CSV table of C-alpha atoms in Angstrom, one decimal:
chain,number,residue,atom,x,y,z
O,1,MET,CA,96.0,79.3,112.2
O,2,ASN,CA,94.5,83.0,112.9
O,3,LEU,CA,95.9,86.0,112.0
O,4,ASN,CA,98.1,85.9,115.1
O,5,GLN,CA,100.4,83.2,114.5
O,6,LEU,CA,100.4,84.8,110.7
O,7,TYR,CA,102.1,88.0,112.0
O,8,TYR,CA,103.7,86.7,114.2
O,9,PHE,CA,105.2,83.7,111.6
O,10,ASN,CA,106.1,87.3,109.8
O,11,GLU,CA,107.9,89.1,111.9
O,12,LEU,CA,110.1,86.2,113.5
O,13,VAL,CA,111.3,85.8,109.3
O,14,LYS,CA,112.2,89.5,109.8
O,15,GLN,CA,114.1,89.0,113.1
O,16,HIS,CA,115.7,86.0,112.9
O,17,GLN,CA,116.0,85.3,116.4
O,18,PHE,CA,113.0,83.9,119.1
O,19,SER,CA,113.8,86.7,121.5
O,20,SER,CA,114.1,90.6,118.5
O,21,ALA,CA,110.4,88.9,116.6
O,22,ALA,CA,109.2,88.0,121.0
O,23,LYS,CA,110.0,91.6,121.7
O,24,ARG,CA,108.7,93.7,119.3
O,25,LEU,CA,105.0,91.7,119.2
O,26,HIS,CA,105.3,92.5,123.1
O,27,ILE,CA,104.4,88.8,124.1
O,28,PHE,CA,107.1,86.3,126.1
O,29,GLN,CA,109.4,84.2,123.7
O,30,PRO,CA,107.7,80.6,125.1
O,31,SER,CA,104.2,82.0,124.0
O,32,LEU,CA,106.0,82.9,119.9
O,33,SER,CA,108.3,79.2,120.1
O,34,ASN,CA,104.8,77.4,121.5
O,35,SER,CA,102.9,79.7,118.3
O,36,ILE,CA,105.2,78.7,115.6
O,37,LYS,CA,104.8,74.5,116.3
O,38,THR,CA,101.1,74.9,116.7
O,39,LEU,CA,101.6,75.8,113.3
O,40,GLU,CA,103.6,73.4,111.6
O,41,LYS,CA,102.1,70.9,113.1
O,42,GLU,CA,98.4,72.3,111.4
O,43,LEU,CA,99.5,72.2,107.9
O,44,ASN,CA,102.5,68.8,108.5
O,45,CYS,CA,105.4,70.3,107.6
O,46,ASN,CA,108.8,72.7,109.2
O,47,LEU,CA,108.5,76.2,108.5
O,48,ILE,CA,111.8,77.2,109.7
O,49,GLU,CA,115.3,75.4,111.3
O,50,ARG,CA,118.0,77.5,113.2
O,51,ARG,CA,121.6,77.9,112.3
O,52,ASN,CA,124.2,79.2,113.7
O,53,GLY,CA,121.7,81.1,115.9
O,54,ARG,CA,119.5,82.2,113.5
O,55,VAL,CA,116.3,81.3,112.1
O,56,GLU,CA,116.2,80.5,108.4
O,57,LEU,CA,113.7,79.4,106.4
O,58,THR,CA,112.8,76.2,104.8
O,59,LYS,CA,111.4,75.9,101.1
O,60,TYR,CA,108.2,75.0,103.6
O,61,GLY,CA,108.3,77.4,105.4
O,62,GLN,CA,109.1,80.1,101.8
O,63,ILE,CA,105.7,78.8,100.3
O,64,PHE,CA,104.1,80.3,103.7
O,65,LEU,CA,105.8,83.3,103.6
O,66,GLU,CA,104.8,84.6,100.4
O,67,SER,CA,101.3,83.4,101.0
O,68,ALA,CA,101.2,85.2,104.9
O,69,ASP,CA,102.7,87.9,103.2
O,70,SER,CA,99.9,88.7,100.7
O,71,ILE,CA,97.2,88.0,103.4
O,72,ILE,CA,98.4,89.9,106.1
O,73,LEU,CA,99.0,92.9,101.9
O,74,THR,CA,95.6,92.5,102.4
O,75,LEU,CA,94.0,92.8,105.8
O,76,GLU,CA,96.7,96.1,106.0
O,77,ASN,CA,95.5,97.8,102.9
O,78,ALA,CA,90.8,96.8,104.4
O,79,LYS,CA,92.5,98.0,106.8
O,80,HIS,CA,93.2,101.2,105.7
O,81,ASN,CA,90.2,102.0,103.0
O,82,ILE,CA,87.9,101.5,106.1
O,83,ASN,CA,89.9,104.0,108.4
O,84,HIS,CA,89.8,106.6,105.1
O,85,THR,CA,86.6,105.4,104.1
O,86,LYS,CA,85.0,106.2,108.8
O,87,GLN,CA,88.5,109.5,107.9
O,88,ILE,CA,86.1,110.9,104.5
O,89,GLU,CA,82.4,109.9,106.5
O,90,ASN,CA,83.0,111.8,110.0
O,91,ASN,CA,84.6,114.6,108.2
O,92,THR,CA,81.3,114.8,105.3
O,93,ILE,CA,79.1,117.6,105.4
O,94,GLU,CA,76.3,117.7,103.2
O,95,ILE,CA,74.9,120.9,102.2
O,96,GLY,CA,71.2,121.5,100.8
O,97,CYS,CA,72.0,125.2,98.1
O,98,ILE,CA,70.6,127.7,95.8
O,99,PRO,CA,72.8,127.0,92.6
O,100,THR,CA,73.7,130.9,92.6
O,101,ALA,CA,75.4,129.5,97.1
O,102,ARG,CA,77.1,127.4,95.5
O,103,GLU,CA,78.8,129.2,92.9
O,104,ASN,CA,79.8,132.4,94.6
O,105,PHE,CA,79.0,132.0,98.4
O,106,LEU,CA,80.2,128.4,100.2
O,107,PRO,CA,83.5,128.1,97.7
O,108,HIS,CA,85.1,130.7,99.2
O,109,ILE,CA,84.0,129.8,102.7
O,110,THR,CA,84.5,126.1,103.1
O,111,SER,CA,88.0,128.1,101.9
O,112,VAL,CA,88.7,129.7,104.7
O,113,PHE,CA,87.6,127.2,107.4
O,114,GLU,CA,89.4,124.7,106.0
O,115,LYS,CA,92.8,127.0,106.4
O,116,GLU,CA,91.5,128.6,110.0
O,117,ASN,CA,90.8,124.7,110.7
O,118,SER,CA,94.2,123.1,109.4
O,119,SER,CA,91.5,119.6,108.4
O,120,THR,CA,90.0,119.2,104.5
O,121,PHE,CA,86.9,118.0,104.4
O,122,HIS,CA,85.0,116.1,101.9
O,123,TYR,CA,81.4,118.4,100.8
O,124,ILE,CA,78.5,116.9,99.3
O,125,TYR,CA,76.3,119.6,97.5
O,126,HIS,CA,73.1,118.8,96.1
O,127,ASN,CA,71.6,121.7,94.3
O,128,GLY,CA,67.7,122.4,95.1
O,129,ILE,CA,65.0,124.9,95.5
O,130,SER,CA,64.4,126.2,98.5
O,131,ASN,CA,61.3,124.5,99.6
O,132,GLN,CA,63.4,121.4,99.1
O,133,ILE,CA,66.2,122.2,101.0
O,134,CYS,CA,64.4,123.3,103.9
O,135,LEU,CA,62.7,119.8,103.5
O,136,GLU,CA,65.6,118.2,104.0
O,137,VAL,CA,67.1,120.0,106.4
O,138,GLN,CA,63.6,119.5,109.0
O,139,ASN,CA,64.2,115.4,108.3
O,140,GLY,CA,68.3,115.1,108.3
O,141,ASN,CA,68.8,114.5,105.4
O,142,PHE,CA,71.1,117.5,104.9
O,143,ASP,CA,72.9,119.1,107.4
O,144,LEU,CA,73.1,122.4,107.3
O,145,GLY,CA,71.3,124.8,104.0
O,146,ILE,CA,72.7,127.5,102.1
O,147,CYS,CA,68.6,129.8,100.9
O,148,SER,CA,65.7,131.9,101.0
O,149,LYS,CA,63.9,131.3,105.0
O,150,ILE,CA,60.2,130.0,104.6
O,151,ASP,CA,58.2,130.3,107.1
O,152,THR,CA,55.9,127.4,107.1
O,153,TYR,CA,59.0,126.1,108.5
O,154,SER,CA,59.2,127.7,111.8
O,155,ASP,CA,61.3,124.2,113.5
O,156,LEU,CA,64.7,125.6,112.0
O,157,ASN,CA,66.9,128.3,112.1
O,158,PHE,CA,67.6,130.7,109.9
O,159,ILE,CA,70.0,133.4,111.0
O,160,PRO,CA,70.9,135.7,107.5
O,161,LEU,CA,73.6,135.5,105.7
O,162,TYR,CA,73.8,137.8,102.9
O,163,VAL,CA,71.5,139.9,100.4
O,164,GLU,CA,72.3,138.7,96.6
O,165,ASN,CA,71.2,140.8,94.0
O,166,THR,CA,68.6,139.0,91.1
O,167,PHE,CA,67.0,140.3,88.0
O,168,PHE,CA,63.9,139.4,85.4
O,169,THR,CA,64.9,137.5,83.1
O,170,ALA,CA,62.8,137.2,80.5
O,171,SER,CA,64.6,137.7,76.8
O,172,LYS,CA,61.4,139.0,75.4
O,173,LEU,CA,60.0,141.7,78.4
O,174,ALA,CA,64.2,142.6,79.7
O,175,SER,CA,64.6,144.1,76.3
O,176,LYS,CA,61.8,146.4,76.2
O,177,LEU,CA,61.7,146.9,79.7
O,178,ASP,CA,63.4,148.7,82.0
O,179,LEU,CA,62.5,146.4,85.1
O,180,PRO,CA,63.9,147.0,88.3
O,181,GLN,CA,66.2,145.1,90.2
O,182,SER,CA,65.7,143.4,93.0
O,183,THR,CA,67.1,141.8,96.2
O,184,ARG,CA,66.3,139.1,98.5
O,185,THR,CA,68.5,137.7,101.7
O,186,ILE,CA,70.0,134.8,102.0
O,187,TYR,CA,70.0,132.4,104.8
O,188,LEU,CA,72.1,129.6,106.9
O,189,VAL,CA,69.5,126.8,107.6
O,190,TYR,CA,69.4,124.5,110.7
O,191,SER,CA,68.0,122.4,112.8
O,192,THR,CA,68.2,121.6,116.0
O,193,LYS,CA,66.4,119.0,116.0
O,194,HIS,CA,68.5,116.2,114.4
O,195,GLU,CA,71.8,115.6,116.0
O,196,LEU,CA,74.5,117.6,114.4
O,197,SER,CA,78.3,115.9,112.6
O,198,GLN,CA,81.3,117.6,114.3
O,199,PRO,CA,82.3,118.9,111.7
O,200,ALA,CA,78.7,120.7,111.2
O,201,GLN,CA,78.5,122.4,113.4
O,202,LYS,CA,82.0,123.4,113.8
O,203,LEU,CA,80.6,124.9,110.1
O,204,ILE,CA,78.2,126.8,111.2
O,205,ASP,CA,79.4,128.3,114.2
O,206,PHE,CA,82.4,129.8,111.8
O,207,ILE,CA,79.9,131.0,109.7
O,208,THR,CA,77.6,133.2,111.7
O,209,ASN,CA,81.1,134.0,114.8
């Protein structure tokens, strides 16, 4: 018994005619007939009978149909789940980012990015400090990073994105001192040593162009 026999039997039951079922299955009618005969021989019972030019199920055929439908449904669900998982994986972008970038920059940029591409992407965010992010990008664990520039990672590409304000927040000193506001430049970082996925490359192109 093989899967084709299950699909053939299922379609024959739906169409009630060998000619119609064979046409729907894109096979020759003798091939369909031989497949059903082989199935009946293997099960040692008649699954169908002909009545007034129509194919009808026997009681054994009805029992077999329930199992065949269940198997086909399980297979179709498995195919759907696999394809769905592949789609997510193919549209997944892993981003290492400092917390402020995730809160303030990335939600806006990814929203506009998806609208322009008419696609939905799956983002996996990894919060971290800049040095850790650069290391993971260098090792190919993140597709890209949003962080400060670390000069020791000379093999990474750093593209300036925006400047953010930083504040000294130590509570005791902050209440006593008039501390100056400082700024830091936030960069997009990625590696050319590792092949980027198509969605990641699209996002980088979108951000930098």
